[in-house]
Short mmCIF file of C-alpha atoms in Angstrom, two decimals:
data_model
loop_
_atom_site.label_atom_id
_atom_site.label_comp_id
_atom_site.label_asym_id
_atom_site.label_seq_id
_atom_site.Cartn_x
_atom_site.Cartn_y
_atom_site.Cartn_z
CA UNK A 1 0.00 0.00 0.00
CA UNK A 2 3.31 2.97 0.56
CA UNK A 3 4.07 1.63 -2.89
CA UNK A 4 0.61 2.44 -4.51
CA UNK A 5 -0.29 -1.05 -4.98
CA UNK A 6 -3.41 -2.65 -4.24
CA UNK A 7 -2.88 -6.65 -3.39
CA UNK A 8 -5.05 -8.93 -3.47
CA UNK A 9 -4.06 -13.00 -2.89
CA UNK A 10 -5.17 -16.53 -4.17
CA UNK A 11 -7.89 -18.24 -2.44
CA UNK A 12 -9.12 -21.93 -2.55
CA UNK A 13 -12.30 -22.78 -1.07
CA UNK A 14 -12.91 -25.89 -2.70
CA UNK A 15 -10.14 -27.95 -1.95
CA UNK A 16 -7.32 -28.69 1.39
CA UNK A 17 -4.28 -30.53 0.93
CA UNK A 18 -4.31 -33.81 1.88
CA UNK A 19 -1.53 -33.40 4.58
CA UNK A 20 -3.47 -30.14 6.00
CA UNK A 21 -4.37 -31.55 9.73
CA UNK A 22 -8.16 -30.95 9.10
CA UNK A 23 -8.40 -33.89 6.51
CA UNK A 24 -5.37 -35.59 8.57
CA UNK A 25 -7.74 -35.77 11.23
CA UNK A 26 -11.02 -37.05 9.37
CA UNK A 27 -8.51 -39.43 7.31
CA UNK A 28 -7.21 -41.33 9.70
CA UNK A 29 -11.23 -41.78 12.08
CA UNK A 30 -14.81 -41.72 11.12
CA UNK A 31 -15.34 -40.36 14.63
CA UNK A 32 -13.31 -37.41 14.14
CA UNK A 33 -14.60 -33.55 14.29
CA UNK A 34 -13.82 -32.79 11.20
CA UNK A 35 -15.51 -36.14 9.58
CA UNK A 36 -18.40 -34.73 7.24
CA UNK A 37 -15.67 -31.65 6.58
CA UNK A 38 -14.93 -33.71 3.50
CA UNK A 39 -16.74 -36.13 0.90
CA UNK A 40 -16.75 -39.68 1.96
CA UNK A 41 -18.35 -42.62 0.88
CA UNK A 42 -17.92 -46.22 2.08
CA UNK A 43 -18.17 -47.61 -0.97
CA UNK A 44 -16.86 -46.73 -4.39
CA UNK A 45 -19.44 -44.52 -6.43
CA UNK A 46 -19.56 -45.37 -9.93
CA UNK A 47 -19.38 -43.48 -13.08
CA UNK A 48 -17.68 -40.90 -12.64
CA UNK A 49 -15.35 -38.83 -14.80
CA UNK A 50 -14.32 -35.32 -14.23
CA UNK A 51 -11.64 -33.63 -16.35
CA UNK A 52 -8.98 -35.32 -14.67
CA UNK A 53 -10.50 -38.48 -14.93
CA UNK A 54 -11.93 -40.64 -11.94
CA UNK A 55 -12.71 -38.43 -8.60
CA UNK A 56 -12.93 -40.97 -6.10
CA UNK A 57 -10.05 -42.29 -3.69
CA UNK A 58 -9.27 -44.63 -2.05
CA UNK A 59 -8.39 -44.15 1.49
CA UNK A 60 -8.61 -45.68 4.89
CA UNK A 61 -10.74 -48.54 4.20
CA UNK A 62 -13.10 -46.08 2.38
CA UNK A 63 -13.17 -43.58 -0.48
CA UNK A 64 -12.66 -39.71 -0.60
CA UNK A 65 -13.68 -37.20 -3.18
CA UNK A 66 -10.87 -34.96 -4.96
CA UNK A 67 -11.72 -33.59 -8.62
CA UNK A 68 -8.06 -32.84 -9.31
CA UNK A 69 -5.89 -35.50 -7.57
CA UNK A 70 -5.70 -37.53 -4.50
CA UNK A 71 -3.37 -34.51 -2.69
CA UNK A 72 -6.33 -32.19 -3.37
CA UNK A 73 -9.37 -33.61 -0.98
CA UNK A 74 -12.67 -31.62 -1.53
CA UNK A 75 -14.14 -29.54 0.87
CA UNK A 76 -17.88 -30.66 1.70
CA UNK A 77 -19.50 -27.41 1.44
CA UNK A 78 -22.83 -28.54 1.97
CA UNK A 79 -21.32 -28.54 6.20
CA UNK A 80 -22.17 -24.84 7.16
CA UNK A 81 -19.15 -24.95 10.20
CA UNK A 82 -17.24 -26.01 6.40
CA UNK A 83 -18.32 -22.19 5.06
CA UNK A 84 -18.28 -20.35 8.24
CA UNK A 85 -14.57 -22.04 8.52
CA UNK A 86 -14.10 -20.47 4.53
CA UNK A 87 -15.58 -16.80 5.60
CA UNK A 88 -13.55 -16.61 8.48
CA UNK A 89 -10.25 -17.19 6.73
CA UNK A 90 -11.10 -14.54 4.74
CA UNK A 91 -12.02 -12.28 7.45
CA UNK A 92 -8.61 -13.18 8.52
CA UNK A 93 -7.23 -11.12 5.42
CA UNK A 94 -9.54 -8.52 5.02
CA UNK A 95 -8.53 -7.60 8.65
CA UNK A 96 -4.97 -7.37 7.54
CA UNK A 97 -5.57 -5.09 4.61
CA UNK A 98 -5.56 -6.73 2.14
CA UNK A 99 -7.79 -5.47 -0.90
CA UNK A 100 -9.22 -9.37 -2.75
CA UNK A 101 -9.08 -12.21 -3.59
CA UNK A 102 -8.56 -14.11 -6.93
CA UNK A 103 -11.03 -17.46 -6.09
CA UNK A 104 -9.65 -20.54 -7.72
CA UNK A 105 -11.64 -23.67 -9.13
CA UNK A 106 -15.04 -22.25 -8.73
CA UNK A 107 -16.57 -24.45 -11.11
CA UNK A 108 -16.67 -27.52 -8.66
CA UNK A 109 -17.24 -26.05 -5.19
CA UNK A 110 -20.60 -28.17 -5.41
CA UNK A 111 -21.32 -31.55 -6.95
CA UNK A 112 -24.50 -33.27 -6.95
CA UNK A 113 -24.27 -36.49 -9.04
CA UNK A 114 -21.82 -38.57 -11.49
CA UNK A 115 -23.66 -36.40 -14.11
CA UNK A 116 -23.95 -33.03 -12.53
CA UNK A 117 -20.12 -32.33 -10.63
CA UNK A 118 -19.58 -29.08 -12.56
CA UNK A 119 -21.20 -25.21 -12.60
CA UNK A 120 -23.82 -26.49 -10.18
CA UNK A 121 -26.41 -23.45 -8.81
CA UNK A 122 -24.89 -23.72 -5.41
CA UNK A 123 -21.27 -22.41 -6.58
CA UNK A 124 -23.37 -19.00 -7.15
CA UNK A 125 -25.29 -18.70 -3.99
CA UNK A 126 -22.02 -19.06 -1.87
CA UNK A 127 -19.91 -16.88 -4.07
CA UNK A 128 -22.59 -13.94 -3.97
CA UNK A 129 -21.96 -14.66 0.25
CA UNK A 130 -18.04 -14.10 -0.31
CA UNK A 131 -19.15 -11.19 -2.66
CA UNK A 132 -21.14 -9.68 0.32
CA UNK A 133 -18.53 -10.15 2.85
CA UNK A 134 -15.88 -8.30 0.65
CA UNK A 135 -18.52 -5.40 0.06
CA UNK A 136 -19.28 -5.03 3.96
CA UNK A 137 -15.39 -4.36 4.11
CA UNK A 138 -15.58 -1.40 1.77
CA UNK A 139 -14.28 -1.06 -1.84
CA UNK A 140 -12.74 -4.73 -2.86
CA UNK A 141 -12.35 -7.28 -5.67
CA UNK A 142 -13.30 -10.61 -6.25
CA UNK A 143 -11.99 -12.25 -8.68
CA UNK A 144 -12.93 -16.16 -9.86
CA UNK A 145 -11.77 -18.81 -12.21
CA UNK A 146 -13.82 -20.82 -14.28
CA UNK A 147 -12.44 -22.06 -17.63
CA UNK A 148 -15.18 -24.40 -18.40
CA UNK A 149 -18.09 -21.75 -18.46
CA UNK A 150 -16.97 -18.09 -17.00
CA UNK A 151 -19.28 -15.78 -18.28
CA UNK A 152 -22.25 -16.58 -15.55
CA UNK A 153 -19.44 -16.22 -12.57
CA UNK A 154 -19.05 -12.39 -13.65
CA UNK A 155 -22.87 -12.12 -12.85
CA UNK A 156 -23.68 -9.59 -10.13
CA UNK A 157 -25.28 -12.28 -8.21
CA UNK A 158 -22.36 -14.56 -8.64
CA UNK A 159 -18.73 -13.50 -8.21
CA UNK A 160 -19.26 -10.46 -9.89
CA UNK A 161 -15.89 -10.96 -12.26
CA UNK A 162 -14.38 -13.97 -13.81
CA UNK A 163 -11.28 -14.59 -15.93
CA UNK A 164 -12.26 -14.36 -19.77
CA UNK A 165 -11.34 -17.89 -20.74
CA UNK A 166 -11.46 -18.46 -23.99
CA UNK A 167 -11.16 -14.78 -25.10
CA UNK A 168 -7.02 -15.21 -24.89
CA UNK A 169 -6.70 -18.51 -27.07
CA UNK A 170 -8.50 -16.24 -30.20
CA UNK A 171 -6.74 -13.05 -29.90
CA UNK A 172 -3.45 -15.43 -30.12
CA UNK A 173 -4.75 -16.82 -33.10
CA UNK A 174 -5.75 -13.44 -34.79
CA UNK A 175 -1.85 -12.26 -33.92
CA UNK A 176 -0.61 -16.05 -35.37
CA UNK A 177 -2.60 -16.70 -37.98
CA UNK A 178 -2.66 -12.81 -39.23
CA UNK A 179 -6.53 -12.02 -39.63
CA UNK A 180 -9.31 -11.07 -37.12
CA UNK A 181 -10.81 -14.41 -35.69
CA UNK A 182 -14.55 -14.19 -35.59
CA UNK A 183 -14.46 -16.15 -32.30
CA UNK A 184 -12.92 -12.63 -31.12
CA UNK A 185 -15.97 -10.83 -31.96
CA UNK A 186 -17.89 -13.73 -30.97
CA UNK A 187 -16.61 -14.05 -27.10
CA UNK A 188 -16.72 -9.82 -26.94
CA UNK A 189 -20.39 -10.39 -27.59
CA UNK A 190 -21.36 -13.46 -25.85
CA UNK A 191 -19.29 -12.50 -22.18
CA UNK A 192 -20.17 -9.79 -20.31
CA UNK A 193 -16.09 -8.92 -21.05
CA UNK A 194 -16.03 -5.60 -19.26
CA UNK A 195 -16.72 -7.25 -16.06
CA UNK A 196 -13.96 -9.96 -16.73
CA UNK A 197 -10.91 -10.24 -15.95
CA UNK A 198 -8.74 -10.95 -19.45
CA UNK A 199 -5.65 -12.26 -20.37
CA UNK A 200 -3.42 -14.08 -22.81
CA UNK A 201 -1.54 -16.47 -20.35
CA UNK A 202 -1.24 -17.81 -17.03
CA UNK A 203 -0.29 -20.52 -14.59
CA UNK A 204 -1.99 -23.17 -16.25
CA UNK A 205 -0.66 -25.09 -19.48
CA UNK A 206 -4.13 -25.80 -20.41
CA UNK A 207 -4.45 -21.90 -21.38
CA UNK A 208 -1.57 -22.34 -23.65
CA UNK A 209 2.76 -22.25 -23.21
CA UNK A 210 4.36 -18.87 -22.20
CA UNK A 211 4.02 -16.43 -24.95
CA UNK A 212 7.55 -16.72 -25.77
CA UNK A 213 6.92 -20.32 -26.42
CA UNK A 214 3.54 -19.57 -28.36
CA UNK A 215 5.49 -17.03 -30.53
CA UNK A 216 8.84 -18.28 -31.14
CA UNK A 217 10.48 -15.14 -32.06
CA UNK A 218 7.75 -13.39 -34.02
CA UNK A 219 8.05 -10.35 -31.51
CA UNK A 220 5.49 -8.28 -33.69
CA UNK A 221 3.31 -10.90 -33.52
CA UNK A 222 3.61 -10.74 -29.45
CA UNK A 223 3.40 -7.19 -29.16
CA UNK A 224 0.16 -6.91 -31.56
CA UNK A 225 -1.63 -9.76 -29.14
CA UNK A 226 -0.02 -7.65 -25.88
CA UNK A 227 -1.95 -4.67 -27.83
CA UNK A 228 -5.06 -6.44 -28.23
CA UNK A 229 -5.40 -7.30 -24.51
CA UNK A 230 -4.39 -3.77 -23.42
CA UNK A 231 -7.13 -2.05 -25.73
CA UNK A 232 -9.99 -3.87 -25.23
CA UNK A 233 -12.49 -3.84 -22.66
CA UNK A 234 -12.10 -6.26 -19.09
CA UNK A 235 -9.89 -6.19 -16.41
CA UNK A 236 -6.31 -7.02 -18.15
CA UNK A 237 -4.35 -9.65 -16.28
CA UNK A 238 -0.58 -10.00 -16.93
CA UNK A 239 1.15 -12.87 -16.00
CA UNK A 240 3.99 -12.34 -14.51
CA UNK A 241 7.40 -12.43 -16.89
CA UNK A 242 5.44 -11.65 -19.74
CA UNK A 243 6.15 -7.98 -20.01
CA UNK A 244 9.64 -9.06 -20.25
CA UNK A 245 9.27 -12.27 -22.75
CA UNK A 246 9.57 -14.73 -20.28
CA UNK A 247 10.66 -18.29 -21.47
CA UNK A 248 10.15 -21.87 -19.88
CA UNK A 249 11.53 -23.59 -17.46
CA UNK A 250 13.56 -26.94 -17.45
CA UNK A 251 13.63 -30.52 -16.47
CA UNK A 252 9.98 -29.91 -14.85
CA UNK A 253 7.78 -33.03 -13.47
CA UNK A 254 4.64 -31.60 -15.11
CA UNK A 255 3.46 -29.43 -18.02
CA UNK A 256 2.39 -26.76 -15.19
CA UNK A 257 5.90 -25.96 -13.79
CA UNK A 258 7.51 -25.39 -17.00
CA UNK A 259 5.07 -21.78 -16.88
CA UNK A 260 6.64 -21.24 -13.28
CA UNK A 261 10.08 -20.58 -13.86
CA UNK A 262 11.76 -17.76 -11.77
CA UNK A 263 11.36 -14.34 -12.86
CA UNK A 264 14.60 -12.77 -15.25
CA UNK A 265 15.53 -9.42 -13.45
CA UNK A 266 19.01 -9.67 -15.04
CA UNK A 267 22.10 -11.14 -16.50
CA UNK A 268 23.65 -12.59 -13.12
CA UNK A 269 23.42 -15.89 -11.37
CA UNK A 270 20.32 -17.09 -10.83
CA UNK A 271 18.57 -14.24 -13.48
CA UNK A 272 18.91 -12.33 -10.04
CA UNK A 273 15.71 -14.10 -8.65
CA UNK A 274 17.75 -15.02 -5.53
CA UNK A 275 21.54 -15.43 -4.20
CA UNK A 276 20.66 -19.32 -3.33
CA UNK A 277 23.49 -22.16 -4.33
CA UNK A 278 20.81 -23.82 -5.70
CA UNK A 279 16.95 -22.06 -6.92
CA UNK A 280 14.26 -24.08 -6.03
CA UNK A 281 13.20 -24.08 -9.96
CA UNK A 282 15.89 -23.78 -12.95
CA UNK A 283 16.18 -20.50 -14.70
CA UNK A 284 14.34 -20.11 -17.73
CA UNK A 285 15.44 -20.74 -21.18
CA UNK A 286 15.93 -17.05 -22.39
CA UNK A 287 17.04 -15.72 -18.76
CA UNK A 288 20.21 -13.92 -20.08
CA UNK A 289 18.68 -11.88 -22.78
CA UNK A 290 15.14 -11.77 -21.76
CA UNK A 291 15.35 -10.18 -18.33
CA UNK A 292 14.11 -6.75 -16.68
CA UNK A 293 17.73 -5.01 -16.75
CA UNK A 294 18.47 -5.66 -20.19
CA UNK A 295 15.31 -3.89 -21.27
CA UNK A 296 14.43 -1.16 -18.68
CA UNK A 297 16.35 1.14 -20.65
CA UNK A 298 15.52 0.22 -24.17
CA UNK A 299 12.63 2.49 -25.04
CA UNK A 300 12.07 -0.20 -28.38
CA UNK A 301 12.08 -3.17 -25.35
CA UNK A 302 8.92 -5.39 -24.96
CA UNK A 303 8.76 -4.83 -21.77
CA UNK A 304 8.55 -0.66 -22.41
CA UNK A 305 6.13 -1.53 -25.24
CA UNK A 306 3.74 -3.08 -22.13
CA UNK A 307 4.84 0.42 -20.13
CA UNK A 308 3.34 2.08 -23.05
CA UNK A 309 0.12 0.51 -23.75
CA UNK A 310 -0.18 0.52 -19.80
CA UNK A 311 0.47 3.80 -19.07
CA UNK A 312 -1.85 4.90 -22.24
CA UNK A 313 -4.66 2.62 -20.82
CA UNK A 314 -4.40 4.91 -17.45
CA UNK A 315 -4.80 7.82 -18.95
CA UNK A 316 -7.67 7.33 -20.95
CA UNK A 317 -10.84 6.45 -19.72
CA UNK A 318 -12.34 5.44 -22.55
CA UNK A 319 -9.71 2.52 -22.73
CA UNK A 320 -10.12 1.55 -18.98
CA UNK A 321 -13.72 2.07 -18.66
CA UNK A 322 -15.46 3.17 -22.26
CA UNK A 323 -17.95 1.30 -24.44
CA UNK A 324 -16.51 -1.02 -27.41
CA UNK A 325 -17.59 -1.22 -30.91
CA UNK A 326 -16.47 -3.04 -33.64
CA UNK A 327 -15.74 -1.18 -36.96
CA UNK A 328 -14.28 -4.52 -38.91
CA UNK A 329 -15.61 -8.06 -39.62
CA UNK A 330 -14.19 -11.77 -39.44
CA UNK A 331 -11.04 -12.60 -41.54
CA UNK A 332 -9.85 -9.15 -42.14
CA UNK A 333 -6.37 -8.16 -41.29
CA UNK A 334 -7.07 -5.58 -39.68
CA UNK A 335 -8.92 -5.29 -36.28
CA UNK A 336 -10.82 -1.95 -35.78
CA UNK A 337 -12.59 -0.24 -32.92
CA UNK A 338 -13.63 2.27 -30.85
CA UNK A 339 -13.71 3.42 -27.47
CA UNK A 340 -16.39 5.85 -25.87
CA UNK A 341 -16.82 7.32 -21.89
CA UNK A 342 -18.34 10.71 -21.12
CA UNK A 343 -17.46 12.34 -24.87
CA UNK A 344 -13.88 10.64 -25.01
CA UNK A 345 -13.42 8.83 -28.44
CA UNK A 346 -10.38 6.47 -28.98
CA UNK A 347 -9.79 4.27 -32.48
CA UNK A 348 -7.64 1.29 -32.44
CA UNK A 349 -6.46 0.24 -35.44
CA UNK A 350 -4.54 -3.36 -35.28
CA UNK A 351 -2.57 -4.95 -38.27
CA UNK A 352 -2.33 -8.74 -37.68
CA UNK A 353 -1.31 -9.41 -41.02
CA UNK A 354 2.48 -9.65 -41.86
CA UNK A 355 2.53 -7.54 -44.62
CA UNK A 356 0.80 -3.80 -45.25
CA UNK A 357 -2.71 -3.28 -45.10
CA UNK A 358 -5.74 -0.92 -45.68
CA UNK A 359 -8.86 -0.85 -43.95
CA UNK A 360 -12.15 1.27 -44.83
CA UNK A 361 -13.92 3.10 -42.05
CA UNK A 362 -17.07 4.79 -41.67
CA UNK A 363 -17.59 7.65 -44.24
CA UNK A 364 -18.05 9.69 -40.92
CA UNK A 365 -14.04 9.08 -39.63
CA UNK A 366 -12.33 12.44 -41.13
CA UNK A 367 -8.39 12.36 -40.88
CA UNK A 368 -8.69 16.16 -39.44
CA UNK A 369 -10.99 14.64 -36.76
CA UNK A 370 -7.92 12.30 -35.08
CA UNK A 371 -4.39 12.58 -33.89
CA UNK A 372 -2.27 9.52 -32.71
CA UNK A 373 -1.83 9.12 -29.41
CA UNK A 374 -0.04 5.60 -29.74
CA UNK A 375 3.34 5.16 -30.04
CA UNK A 376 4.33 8.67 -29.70
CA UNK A 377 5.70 10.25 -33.35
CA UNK A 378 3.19 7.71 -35.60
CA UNK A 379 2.30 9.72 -38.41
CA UNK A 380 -1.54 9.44 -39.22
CA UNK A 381 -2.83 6.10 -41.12
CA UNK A 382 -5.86 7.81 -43.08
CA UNK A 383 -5.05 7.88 -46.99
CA UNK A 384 -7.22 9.73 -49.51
CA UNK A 385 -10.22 7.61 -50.83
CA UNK A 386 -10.20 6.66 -54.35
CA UNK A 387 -12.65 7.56 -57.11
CA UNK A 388 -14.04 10.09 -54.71
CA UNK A 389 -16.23 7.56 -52.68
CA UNK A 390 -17.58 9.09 -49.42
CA UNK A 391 -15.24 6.44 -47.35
CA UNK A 392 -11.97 6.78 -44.91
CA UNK A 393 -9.87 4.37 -45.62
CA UNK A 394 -6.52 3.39 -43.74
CA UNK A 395 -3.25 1.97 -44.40
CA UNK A 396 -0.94 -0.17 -42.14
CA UNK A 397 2.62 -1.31 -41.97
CA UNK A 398 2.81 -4.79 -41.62
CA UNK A 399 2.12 -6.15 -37.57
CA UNK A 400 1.45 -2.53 -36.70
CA UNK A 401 -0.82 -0.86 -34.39
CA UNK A 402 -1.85 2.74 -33.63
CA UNK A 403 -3.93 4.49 -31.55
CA UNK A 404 -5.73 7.58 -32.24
CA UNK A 405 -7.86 9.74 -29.99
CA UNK A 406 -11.06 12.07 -31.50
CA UNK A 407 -9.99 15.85 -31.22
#
């Protein structure tokens, strides 16, 4: 907070470790306090199959539930001491200061049958009761994953925001493949995006490799998808190290860790993450170029390309907080839109293709009407029309983007 920085943590309601002393104690005796704190059942439920496969396991003579893995027991939150243990906790941490909480696994805090384990009514009753807590506490943010089905956790009588899964795997493609993705358009209409929390990657390999990985050295391709995220409407998550290009780390014993490599803030030992003899994770791939002190003073650096778009985000409202609307159409190179809030007007203008490109506006855009406000020193894009049609048309260098704000 002397820094500026609101902080909120990670949360997990719906699962305990499996060496955490609560389910220690209902492990090892059916008599135990904490007994109905977890799923049981004496015998082996059949057909089941979650996403990772069978749920149920075995324990003790009997059979616990865990959707991800037998370390991960499930909370029963049907037990009300179970959610009055959960609100607590968090009382805990809104006592100390801090400002939210980021809810993980939402999805599967209730299951009823083999065939209904997932997005169950219940998961939005007891998340509006976290919401509530956080709001009697003043101004804070709640935050949830779902990857399966997101949108109805950004409801007002849910969690109130939700990551935009779903959203990030398309705006990669656009950058990749080098044309607008209609499943772009389609997710910006379908979510209720500028309540969500969006993205391009994060801790999880099922939402794709680092972005280093993803691009492989097509940097314009990076920074156009970077742009995408950073103009559009939501709540932009950045995962760490990918301001700065992060690469993967290596030998991992899953998929998951090779995202969670220490972060590069130099050339020295250890990327300068710590003096340790030995890191408790090996350095990433491209520590010794990609790292914070080789580009903090590069004004061409990715990460001062992020500083950019950031900084340009926080100065105009009608980036942070303005309306969105569309101005191109599937398959087309070129991704236009504007902003609106309270009279501010801001046009984006995105070329994914890797080559020049022109795109034709609304007869009503005027060249005289806009000045580019992103990156500094961009001359104007607008070109004369030809064969004196009533049309504004623009042209693009190849992978570029510009912003340009109404005068």
């Amino acid at each position: 907070h002397q820094r500026g920085n609101a902080e909120i943590i990670d949360y997990v309601m719906n699962h305990a470790a499996a060496g955490h002393p609560l389910f220690e104690s209902a492990y090892d005796s059916r008599k135990s306090p904490y007994a109905d704190w977890f799923i049981w059942s004496e015998d082996k439920p059949r057909g089941w199959n979650t996403f990772a496969g069978e749920p149920w396991r075995e324990g003790n003579q009997r059979w616990y539930y865990a959707v991800f893995d037998a370390g991960m027991p499930d909370f029963n939150l049907r037990n009300p001491k179970v959610v009055d243990f959960h609100l607590d906790n968090l009382r805990f941490w809104l006592n100390r200061g801090v400002d939210g909480f980021r809810f993980d696994a939402v999805g599967v805090l209730f299951e009823s049958s083999a065939a209904a384990w997932e997005n169950q009514p219940e998961n939005h009753e007891l998340l509006k009761r976290v919401q509530d807590l956080l709001a009697s506490y003043g101004e804070k943010y709640l935050v949830c994953e779902s990857p399966s089905d997101p949108a109805p956790f950004a409801a007002p009588d849910s969690c109130g925001s939700a990551f935009a899964f779903g959203l990030q795997k398309h705006i990669l493609s656009s950058a990749k493949l080098g044309r607008l993705r209609d499943d772009v358009l389609y997710s910006l209409r379908k979510m209720p995006v500028p309540r969500m929390a969006t993205f391009l990657a994060n801790h999880d390999h099922f939402a794709g490799a680092r972005l280093a990985r993803q691009f492989d050295g097509d940097e314009k391709g990076y920074r156009v998808a970077a742009a995408t995220l950073l103009t559009l409407p939501g709540l932009p998550f950045l995962y760490y190290g990918e301001e700065i290009g992060l690469g993967q780390s290596s030998p991992v014993s899953n998929a998951d860790q090779s995202l969670r490599g220490p972060m590069s803030w130099s050339g020295e030992p250890n990327a300068g993450f710590t003096t340790a003899a030995k890191p408790f994770r090996a350095n990433v791939s491209n520590w010794q170029t990609h790292n914070v002190a080789a580009q903090d003073k590069d004004p061409a650096s990715l990460l001062n390309w992020y500083r950019g778009l950031i900084a340009l985000r926080n100065a105009e409202p009608a980036l942070s907080q303005g309306s969105f609307t569309a101005l191109s159409e599937r398959d087309q190179p070129v991704f236009a839109f504007t902003r609106e809030h309270e009279g501010s007007r801001v046009l984006v203008l995105i070329n994914y293709a890797r080559q020049p490109a022109q795109h034709t506006l609304p007869a009503s855009f005027k060249a005289a009407d806009w000045a580019v406000v992103f990156p500094q020193g961009a001359a104007s894009p607008f070109v004369a029309a030809q064969g004196g049609k009533p049309a504004a048309r623009v042209q693009l260098g190849a992978q570029q983007v510009l912003v340009l704000k109404a005068r």
